[in-house]
Amino acid sequence: MKSYPIPMVPGPVHVPEYIRQAYLQDYGSADMEPEFLQLYNQTEKNLQTMMNTKNQVAIMTGEGMLALWSALKSCLVPGDRVLALATGMFGYGVGEMAKSLGAQVKTIGFAYNETLHNWPMIEKTIVEYNPKMITAIHCETPSGTLNPLQVLGELKNKHDVPLLYVDMVASLGGVLVETDAWNIDLALGGSQKVFSAPADMSFLSISQTAWNIIESIGYSGYDALLPFRTAQQDFYFPYTPHWHGVAAMHASSTALIKEGLTQVFSRHEQVSRFCRLQLQKIGYTLFSAEDAIPSPTVTAVNLPDSITWEQFDSALREQGLVVGGSYGPLKGKVFRLGHMGSQADMILMERALSVLAKVFHAL
């Protein structure tokens, strides 16, 4: 299988050598050795620091989608009301996931190139619909946008909505997240974006309110959250823990904290701003609306009219650059650059933009 020297896919991103080393070690039996529990606890503390939360963080074996499903299955029963706020594919998708579990789902939908706004309308819907859970996406990766969450958290608290569920898979680590201050009960993350690890780990912070609901429902299954409530205390995990994956998450989170989270956020912002400005200078147009908030971790770009996605992708790959296509209604119309984690690098971005300029001017 061919590899590419200029990786700009918006996840899974390039895995640095120091993270790969975590997978080359021989460990003991994770469900029996105190050394693993110590590593797990340290990793949880790192994630709490990055998420700005005092809530327990469950670290699970499985790609980020596992966290999305586990929170829904553990907290919802048929008939529960869910208000899904959607500005893109994942926002609408989470609503469909909740609906498949029997929840009554009301969706407030915005255009795919917008971010959450019209707060009076959102507040009015919260009051009238009285949901058990509100769902939102922080970074809509296919759209390259970042949704504001502070006002949403204030509305959730003001109107006593039990649960606020937020997908942070593509944003956490690359932008400030205030889980507790924003009243987020279920903050969901994954390993393959800013953490720059393989797509094999997911995690989520769980508020006390969420735990109370989880315990009352008692859902059991591979993706159940309930067993994690006492897993550390009892040193009894619901399945054989992925020692290599936890070690990789520990290495990544430790490195990000050591770099300084403020510096990490600045690095992502600088690279993303440079990316957007240079793309427009070349002649590309950005997908996100002018008044939308652009994500510091991924940029979505309109595909030029004179070329198909397959032709464009092939032309980039011939010069060593691989980017991401898009999904759903954006398929074949939008491409994306993932400047997150190890790929939030100015030199790498300059190389990518050089190829994009050559291909554009050859059209």
Tab-separated table of C-alpha atoms in Angstrom:
chain	number	residue	atom	x	y	z
A	1	MET	CA	0.000	0.000	0.000
A	2	LYS	CA	1.329	3.411	-0.979
A	3	SER	CA	2.124	6.039	1.636
A	4	TYR	CA	2.215	9.778	1.061
A	5	PRO	CA	4.883	12.228	2.284
A	6	ILE	CA	2.371	15.069	2.732
A	7	PRO	CA	-0.468	13.669	4.887
A	8	MET	CA	-3.357	16.111	5.318
A	9	VAL	CA	-6.305	13.779	5.871
A	10	PRO	CA	-8.519	15.087	8.725
A	11	GLY	CA	-8.143	11.911	10.744
A	12	PRO	CA	-6.701	9.458	11.201
A	13	VAL	CA	-3.694	11.749	11.068
A	14	HIS	CA	0.014	10.981	10.860
A	15	VAL	CA	1.102	8.932	13.884
A	16	PRO	CA	4.422	10.268	15.245
A	17	GLU	CA	7.230	7.904	16.160
A	18	TYR	CA	6.917	8.474	19.925
A	19	ILE	CA	3.298	7.318	19.798
A	20	ARG	CA	4.117	4.349	17.573
A	21	GLN	CA	6.620	3.251	20.188
A	22	ALA	CA	3.741	2.623	22.602
A	23	TYR	CA	2.568	-0.165	20.292
A	24	LEU	CA	5.988	-1.799	20.060
A	25	GLN	CA	6.260	-2.564	23.764
A	26	ASP	CA	5.391	-5.907	25.321
A	27	TYR	CA	3.088	-5.377	28.277
A	28	GLY	CA	1.661	-7.684	30.876
A	29	SER	CA	-1.962	-8.598	31.503
A	30	ALA	CA	-3.876	-5.316	31.645
A	31	ASP	CA	-6.757	-6.697	33.686
A	32	MET	CA	-4.458	-8.039	36.397
A	33	GLU	CA	-1.459	-5.746	36.803
A	34	PRO	CA	-1.517	-2.597	38.960
A	35	GLU	CA	0.883	-0.955	36.507
A	36	PHE	CA	-1.902	-0.760	33.929
A	37	LEU	CA	-4.364	0.758	36.399
A	38	GLN	CA	-1.784	3.392	37.300
A	39	LEU	CA	-1.318	4.231	33.606
A	40	TYR	CA	-5.082	4.378	33.051
A	41	ASN	CA	-5.533	6.710	36.035
A	42	GLN	CA	-2.730	8.990	34.831
A	43	THR	CA	-4.259	9.116	31.364
A	44	GLU	CA	-7.643	9.980	32.836
A	45	LYS	CA	-6.072	12.892	34.746
A	46	ASN	CA	-4.464	14.153	31.538
A	47	LEU	CA	-7.792	14.027	29.731
A	48	GLN	CA	-9.542	15.801	32.608
A	49	THR	CA	-6.944	18.566	32.335
A	50	MET	CA	-7.447	18.910	28.592
A	51	MET	CA	-11.234	18.831	28.907
A	52	ASN	CA	-11.322	21.169	31.910
A	53	THR	CA	-13.488	18.804	33.899
A	54	LYS	CA	-13.583	17.192	37.315
A	55	ASN	CA	-15.942	14.525	36.021
A	56	GLN	CA	-14.873	10.919	35.641
A	57	VAL	CA	-13.504	10.065	32.197
A	58	ALA	CA	-14.131	6.572	30.830
A	59	ILE	CA	-11.468	5.372	28.381
A	60	MET	CA	-12.826	2.726	26.035
A	61	THR	CA	-11.419	0.372	23.413
A	62	GLY	CA	-12.847	1.350	20.041
A	63	GLU	CA	-12.895	4.198	17.522
A	64	GLY	CA	-14.540	7.503	18.458
A	65	MET	CA	-17.953	6.379	17.222
A	66	LEU	CA	-18.004	3.957	20.161
A	67	ALA	CA	-18.216	6.896	22.573
A	68	LEU	CA	-21.076	8.434	20.599
A	69	TRP	CA	-23.108	5.232	20.706
A	70	SER	CA	-22.217	4.353	24.302
A	71	ALA	CA	-23.485	7.681	25.626
A	72	LEU	CA	-26.758	7.405	23.713
A	73	LYS	CA	-27.423	3.764	24.574
A	74	SER	CA	-26.524	4.240	28.238
A	75	CYS	CA	-28.640	7.366	28.749
A	76	LEU	CA	-31.725	6.945	26.570
A	77	VAL	CA	-34.758	4.674	26.550
A	78	PRO	CA	-37.524	4.570	23.935
A	79	GLY	CA	-39.745	7.628	24.159
A	80	ASP	CA	-37.115	9.972	25.612
A	81	ARG	CA	-37.063	13.393	23.984
A	82	VAL	CA	-33.858	14.457	22.260
A	83	LEU	CA	-33.186	17.852	20.698
A	84	ALA	CA	-30.508	17.492	18.016
A	85	LEU	CA	-28.730	20.664	16.908
A	86	ALA	CA	-27.327	20.065	13.442
A	87	THR	CA	-24.998	22.114	11.258
A	88	GLY	CA	-23.647	19.224	9.243
A	89	MET	CA	-23.447	15.519	8.669
A	90	PHE	CA	-22.593	14.481	12.226
A	91	GLY	CA	-25.187	16.745	13.826
A	92	TYR	CA	-27.938	15.220	11.728
A	93	GLY	CA	-26.367	11.780	12.128
A	94	VAL	CA	-26.447	11.799	15.926
A	95	GLY	CA	-30.133	12.645	15.754
A	96	GLU	CA	-30.685	9.612	13.526
A	97	MET	CA	-28.695	7.458	15.939
A	98	ALA	CA	-30.918	8.525	18.837
A	99	LYS	CA	-34.007	7.914	16.712
A	100	SER	CA	-32.841	4.365	15.976
A	101	LEU	CA	-32.900	3.717	19.733
A	102	GLY	CA	-36.546	4.716	19.948
A	103	ALA	CA	-36.046	8.272	21.159
A	104	GLN	CA	-38.361	11.050	20.005
A	105	VAL	CA	-35.987	13.343	18.146
A	106	LYS	CA	-36.594	16.944	17.163
A	107	THR	CA	-33.894	18.439	14.962
A	108	ILE	CA	-33.022	22.096	14.589
A	109	GLY	CA	-31.158	22.068	11.313
A	110	PHE	CA	-28.889	24.685	9.815
A	111	ALA	CA	-27.094	24.712	6.480
A	112	TYR	CA	-23.964	22.558	6.316
A	113	ASN	CA	-21.732	25.631	5.944
A	114	GLU	CA	-23.139	27.433	8.990
A	115	THR	CA	-22.512	27.260	12.733
A	116	LEU	CA	-25.050	27.448	15.553
A	117	HIS	CA	-26.849	30.782	15.776
A	118	ASN	CA	-30.373	32.138	16.269
A	119	TRP	CA	-30.226	31.430	19.985
A	120	PRO	CA	-33.720	32.875	20.688
A	121	MET	CA	-35.204	30.229	18.370
A	122	ILE	CA	-33.110	27.497	19.979
A	123	GLU	CA	-34.164	28.624	23.459
A	124	LYS	CA	-37.829	28.741	22.432
A	125	THR	CA	-37.584	25.168	21.152
A	126	ILE	CA	-35.905	23.982	24.352
A	127	VAL	CA	-38.717	25.469	26.434
A	128	GLU	CA	-41.497	24.068	24.239
A	129	TYR	CA	-39.997	20.635	23.597
A	130	ASN	CA	-38.580	20.015	27.097
A	131	PRO	CA	-35.936	17.476	26.007
A	132	LYS	CA	-34.120	15.009	28.215
A	133	MET	CA	-30.986	15.457	26.091
A	134	ILE	CA	-29.572	18.091	23.755
A	135	THR	CA	-26.969	16.899	21.250
A	136	ALA	CA	-24.418	19.041	19.433
A	137	ILE	CA	-21.180	18.684	17.495
A	138	HIS	CA	-18.253	20.917	18.436
A	139	CYS	CA	-16.267	20.516	15.204
A	140	GLU	CA	-18.273	19.443	12.154
A	141	THR	CA	-15.350	17.824	10.363
A	142	PRO	CA	-17.019	17.425	6.929
A	143	SER	CA	-17.882	21.152	6.958
A	144	GLY	CA	-14.710	22.533	8.569
A	145	THR	CA	-16.695	24.501	11.133
A	146	LEU	CA	-16.634	24.962	14.920
A	147	ASN	CA	-19.871	25.392	16.833
A	148	PRO	CA	-20.036	27.758	19.835
A	149	LEU	CA	-21.010	25.917	23.001
A	150	GLN	CA	-20.989	28.400	25.881
A	151	VAL	CA	-24.428	29.870	25.154
A	152	LEU	CA	-25.832	26.390	24.597
A	153	GLY	CA	-24.535	25.312	27.999
A	154	GLU	CA	-26.126	28.355	29.598
A	155	LEU	CA	-29.483	27.561	28.004
A	156	LYS	CA	-29.223	23.932	29.076
A	157	ASN	CA	-28.652	25.017	32.669
A	158	LYS	CA	-31.264	27.777	32.603
A	159	HIS	CA	-34.028	25.425	31.498
A	160	ASP	CA	-32.981	22.381	33.549
A	161	VAL	CA	-32.293	20.070	30.622
A	162	PRO	CA	-30.844	16.924	32.237
A	163	LEU	CA	-28.194	16.114	29.624
A	164	LEU	CA	-25.994	18.012	27.176
A	165	TYR	CA	-24.174	15.635	24.823
A	166	VAL	CA	-21.289	17.039	22.743
A	167	ASP	CA	-19.137	15.303	20.136
A	168	MET	CA	-15.623	16.766	20.529
A	169	VAL	CA	-13.774	14.073	18.591
A	170	ALA	CA	-12.300	16.475	16.012
A	171	SER	CA	-11.743	19.491	18.257
A	172	LEU	CA	-10.490	18.357	21.655
A	173	GLY	CA	-6.840	19.226	22.113
A	174	GLY	CA	-6.785	21.716	19.246
A	175	VAL	CA	-9.068	24.321	20.772
A	176	LEU	CA	-10.116	25.374	24.270
A	177	VAL	CA	-12.858	23.199	25.722
A	178	GLU	CA	-14.572	24.098	29.022
A	179	THR	CA	-16.565	20.967	29.760
A	180	ASP	CA	-17.716	21.867	33.273
A	181	ALA	CA	-18.124	25.616	32.724
A	182	TRP	CA	-20.262	24.912	29.656
A	183	ASN	CA	-22.429	22.417	31.588
A	184	ILE	CA	-21.593	19.502	29.299
A	185	ASP	CA	-22.664	16.179	30.782
A	186	LEU	CA	-21.262	13.896	28.098
A	187	ALA	CA	-18.145	15.162	26.284
A	188	LEU	CA	-16.983	12.647	23.692
A	189	GLY	CA	-13.499	12.222	22.223
A	190	GLY	CA	-11.361	9.913	20.119
A	191	SER	CA	-7.721	9.049	19.575
A	192	GLN	CA	-7.228	9.629	15.845
A	193	LYS	CA	-7.565	13.395	15.515
A	194	VAL	CA	-5.546	15.891	17.597
A	195	PHE	CA	-4.157	13.056	19.727
A	196	SER	CA	-2.469	11.690	16.582
A	197	ALA	CA	-2.870	8.054	17.598
A	198	PRO	CA	-4.439	5.166	15.673
A	199	ALA	CA	-8.238	4.996	15.488
A	200	ASP	CA	-8.645	2.482	18.293
A	201	MET	CA	-9.554	4.449	21.432
A	202	SER	CA	-12.462	6.604	22.541
A	203	PHE	CA	-13.262	8.366	25.794
A	204	LEU	CA	-15.897	10.556	27.374
A	205	SER	CA	-16.400	12.582	30.511
A	206	ILE	CA	-19.549	11.787	32.455
A	207	SER	CA	-21.282	14.158	34.882
A	208	GLN	CA	-22.958	13.059	38.094
A	209	THR	CA	-26.353	13.725	36.527
A	210	ALA	CA	-25.418	11.470	33.637
A	211	TRP	CA	-24.220	8.746	36.017
A	212	ASN	CA	-27.532	8.870	37.886
A	213	ILE	CA	-29.399	8.334	34.623
A	214	ILE	CA	-26.982	5.618	33.487
A	215	GLU	CA	-27.469	3.723	36.758
A	216	SER	CA	-31.254	4.013	36.566
A	217	ILE	CA	-31.332	2.620	33.009
A	218	GLY	CA	-28.790	-0.152	33.594
A	219	TYR	CA	-27.929	-0.741	29.933
A	220	SER	CA	-25.499	-3.625	29.420
A	221	GLY	CA	-23.416	-4.377	26.340
A	222	TYR	CA	-19.895	-3.959	25.026
A	223	ASP	CA	-20.465	-0.222	24.689
A	224	ALA	CA	-22.156	0.225	28.079
A	225	LEU	CA	-20.857	2.968	30.350
A	226	LEU	CA	-22.197	1.506	33.590
A	227	PRO	CA	-19.266	-0.914	34.189
A	228	PHE	CA	-16.831	2.005	34.045
A	229	ARG	CA	-18.499	3.630	37.055
A	230	THR	CA	-16.511	1.392	39.433
A	231	ALA	CA	-13.907	-0.096	37.080
A	232	GLN	CA	-10.990	1.815	38.581
A	233	GLN	CA	-12.129	1.429	42.167
A	234	ASP	CA	-12.644	-2.325	41.800
A	235	PHE	CA	-9.891	-2.798	39.188
A	236	TYR	CA	-12.373	-4.735	37.122
A	237	PHE	CA	-12.905	-3.603	33.538
A	238	PRO	CA	-15.768	-4.958	31.395
A	239	TYR	CA	-13.362	-6.422	28.831
A	240	THR	CA	-9.616	-6.897	28.423
A	241	PRO	CA	-8.222	-3.345	28.369
A	242	HIS	CA	-6.161	-2.193	25.406
A	243	TRP	CA	-2.865	-1.479	27.186
A	244	HIS	CA	-1.140	-0.349	23.983
A	245	GLY	CA	-3.961	2.053	23.160
A	246	VAL	CA	-4.032	3.557	26.647
A	247	ALA	CA	-0.238	3.904	26.541
A	248	ALA	CA	-0.525	5.754	23.231
A	249	MET	CA	-3.191	8.086	24.647
A	250	HIS	CA	-1.019	8.703	27.685
A	251	ALA	CA	2.010	9.516	25.523
A	252	SER	CA	-0.003	11.852	23.320
A	253	SER	CA	-1.852	13.695	26.082
A	254	THR	CA	1.350	14.053	28.106
A	255	ALA	CA	3.149	15.566	25.106
A	256	LEU	CA	0.334	18.048	24.448
A	257	ILE	CA	0.228	19.150	28.081
A	258	LYS	CA	4.017	19.439	28.178
A	259	GLU	CA	3.969	21.627	25.052
A	260	GLY	CA	1.489	23.835	26.880
A	261	LEU	CA	-2.175	23.760	25.923
A	262	THR	CA	-2.245	27.491	25.194
A	263	GLN	CA	0.663	27.000	22.807
A	264	VAL	CA	-1.044	23.978	21.239
A	265	PHE	CA	-4.203	26.017	20.610
A	266	SER	CA	-2.114	28.851	19.155
A	267	ARG	CA	-0.275	26.444	16.849
A	268	HIS	CA	-3.547	25.103	15.495
A	269	GLU	CA	-5.001	28.588	15.053
A	270	GLN	CA	-1.915	29.921	13.249
A	271	VAL	CA	-1.707	26.997	10.834
A	272	SER	CA	-5.448	27.054	10.123
A	273	ARG	CA	-5.509	30.803	9.499
A	274	PHE	CA	-2.501	30.530	7.174
A	275	CYS	CA	-4.213	27.668	5.354
A	276	ARG	CA	-7.421	29.603	4.734
A	277	LEU	CA	-5.671	32.777	3.598
A	278	GLN	CA	-3.306	31.019	1.215
A	279	LEU	CA	-6.020	28.848	-0.301
A	280	GLN	CA	-8.002	31.957	-1.190
A	281	LYS	CA	-4.921	33.647	-2.626
A	282	ILE	CA	-4.407	30.635	-4.882
A	283	GLY	CA	-7.999	30.935	-6.091
A	284	TYR	CA	-9.882	28.316	-4.095
A	285	THR	CA	-13.069	29.202	-2.229
A	286	LEU	CA	-13.825	28.074	1.307
A	287	PHE	CA	-16.918	26.001	1.993
A	288	SER	CA	-17.856	27.609	5.317
A	289	ALA	CA	-20.041	30.709	5.239
A	290	GLU	CA	-18.415	34.069	5.935
A	291	ASP	CA	-20.213	34.457	9.251
A	292	ALA	CA	-19.559	30.855	10.356
A	293	ILE	CA	-16.778	29.980	12.800
A	294	PRO	CA	-13.961	28.128	10.997
A	295	SER	CA	-12.425	25.152	12.756
A	296	PRO	CA	-8.759	25.375	13.803
A	297	THR	CA	-8.390	21.644	13.121
A	298	VAL	CA	-9.846	21.190	9.621
A	299	THR	CA	-10.602	23.345	6.590
A	300	ALA	CA	-13.260	22.467	4.008
A	301	VAL	CA	-12.747	23.780	0.478
A	302	ASN	CA	-15.037	23.870	-2.539
A	303	LEU	CA	-13.802	21.667	-5.353
A	304	PRO	CA	-13.150	23.694	-8.530
A	305	ASP	CA	-15.949	23.261	-11.087
A	306	SER	CA	-13.593	22.216	-13.871
A	307	ILE	CA	-12.468	18.948	-12.278
A	308	THR	CA	-14.016	15.899	-10.641
A	309	TRP	CA	-13.043	14.765	-7.160
A	310	GLU	CA	-11.471	11.611	-8.570
A	311	GLN	CA	-9.314	13.624	-10.986
A	312	PHE	CA	-8.371	16.152	-8.328
A	313	ASP	CA	-7.505	13.509	-5.742
A	314	SER	CA	-5.378	11.638	-8.281
A	315	ALA	CA	-3.496	14.808	-9.263
A	316	LEU	CA	-2.678	15.565	-5.619
A	317	ARG	CA	-1.561	12.016	-4.880
A	318	GLU	CA	0.772	12.042	-7.880
A	319	GLN	CA	2.656	14.829	-6.095
A	320	GLY	CA	2.613	13.150	-2.686
A	321	LEU	CA	-0.312	14.970	-1.093
A	322	VAL	CA	-3.344	13.179	0.307
A	323	VAL	CA	-6.360	15.154	1.562
A	324	GLY	CA	-9.855	14.132	2.585
A	325	GLY	CA	-12.956	14.078	0.452
A	326	SER	CA	-16.347	14.623	2.048
A	327	TYR	CA	-19.621	12.824	2.692
A	328	GLY	CA	-23.346	12.966	2.109
A	329	PRO	CA	-24.514	16.007	0.140
A	330	LEU	CA	-20.929	17.335	0.108
A	331	LYS	CA	-19.492	14.255	-1.581
A	332	GLY	CA	-17.665	15.178	-4.774
A	333	LYS	CA	-18.106	18.883	-4.056
A	334	VAL	CA	-15.814	19.575	-1.103
A	335	PHE	CA	-12.333	18.481	-0.050
A	336	ARG	CA	-10.755	18.900	3.376
A	337	LEU	CA	-7.340	19.518	4.873
A	338	GLY	CA	-6.737	18.165	8.365
A	339	HIS	CA	-4.363	20.487	10.218
A	340	MET	CA	-4.779	18.798	13.580
A	341	GLY	CA	-2.353	17.227	16.016
A	342	SER	CA	0.878	16.223	14.309
A	343	GLN	CA	-0.388	17.822	11.081
A	344	ALA	CA	-0.841	21.273	12.647
A	345	ASP	CA	2.608	22.066	11.322
A	346	MET	CA	3.495	25.142	9.264
A	347	ILE	CA	6.154	23.424	7.148
A	348	LEU	CA	3.808	20.568	6.301
A	349	MET	CA	1.070	23.065	5.441
A	350	GLU	CA	3.389	25.024	3.150
A	351	ARG	CA	4.244	21.819	1.284
A	352	ALA	CA	0.563	20.958	0.938
A	353	LEU	CA	-0.322	24.425	-0.329
A	354	SER	CA	2.489	24.282	-2.879
A	355	VAL	CA	0.961	21.145	-4.399
A	356	LEU	CA	-2.542	22.611	-4.264
A	357	ALA	CA	-1.313	25.707	-6.099
A	358	LYS	CA	0.333	23.646	-8.856
A	359	VAL	CA	-2.780	21.562	-9.384
A	360	PHE	CA	-5.070	24.611	-9.364
A	361	HIS	CA	-3.019	26.523	-11.918
A	362	ALA	CA	-2.889	23.459	-14.153
A	363	LEU	CA	-6.685	23.332	-14.413
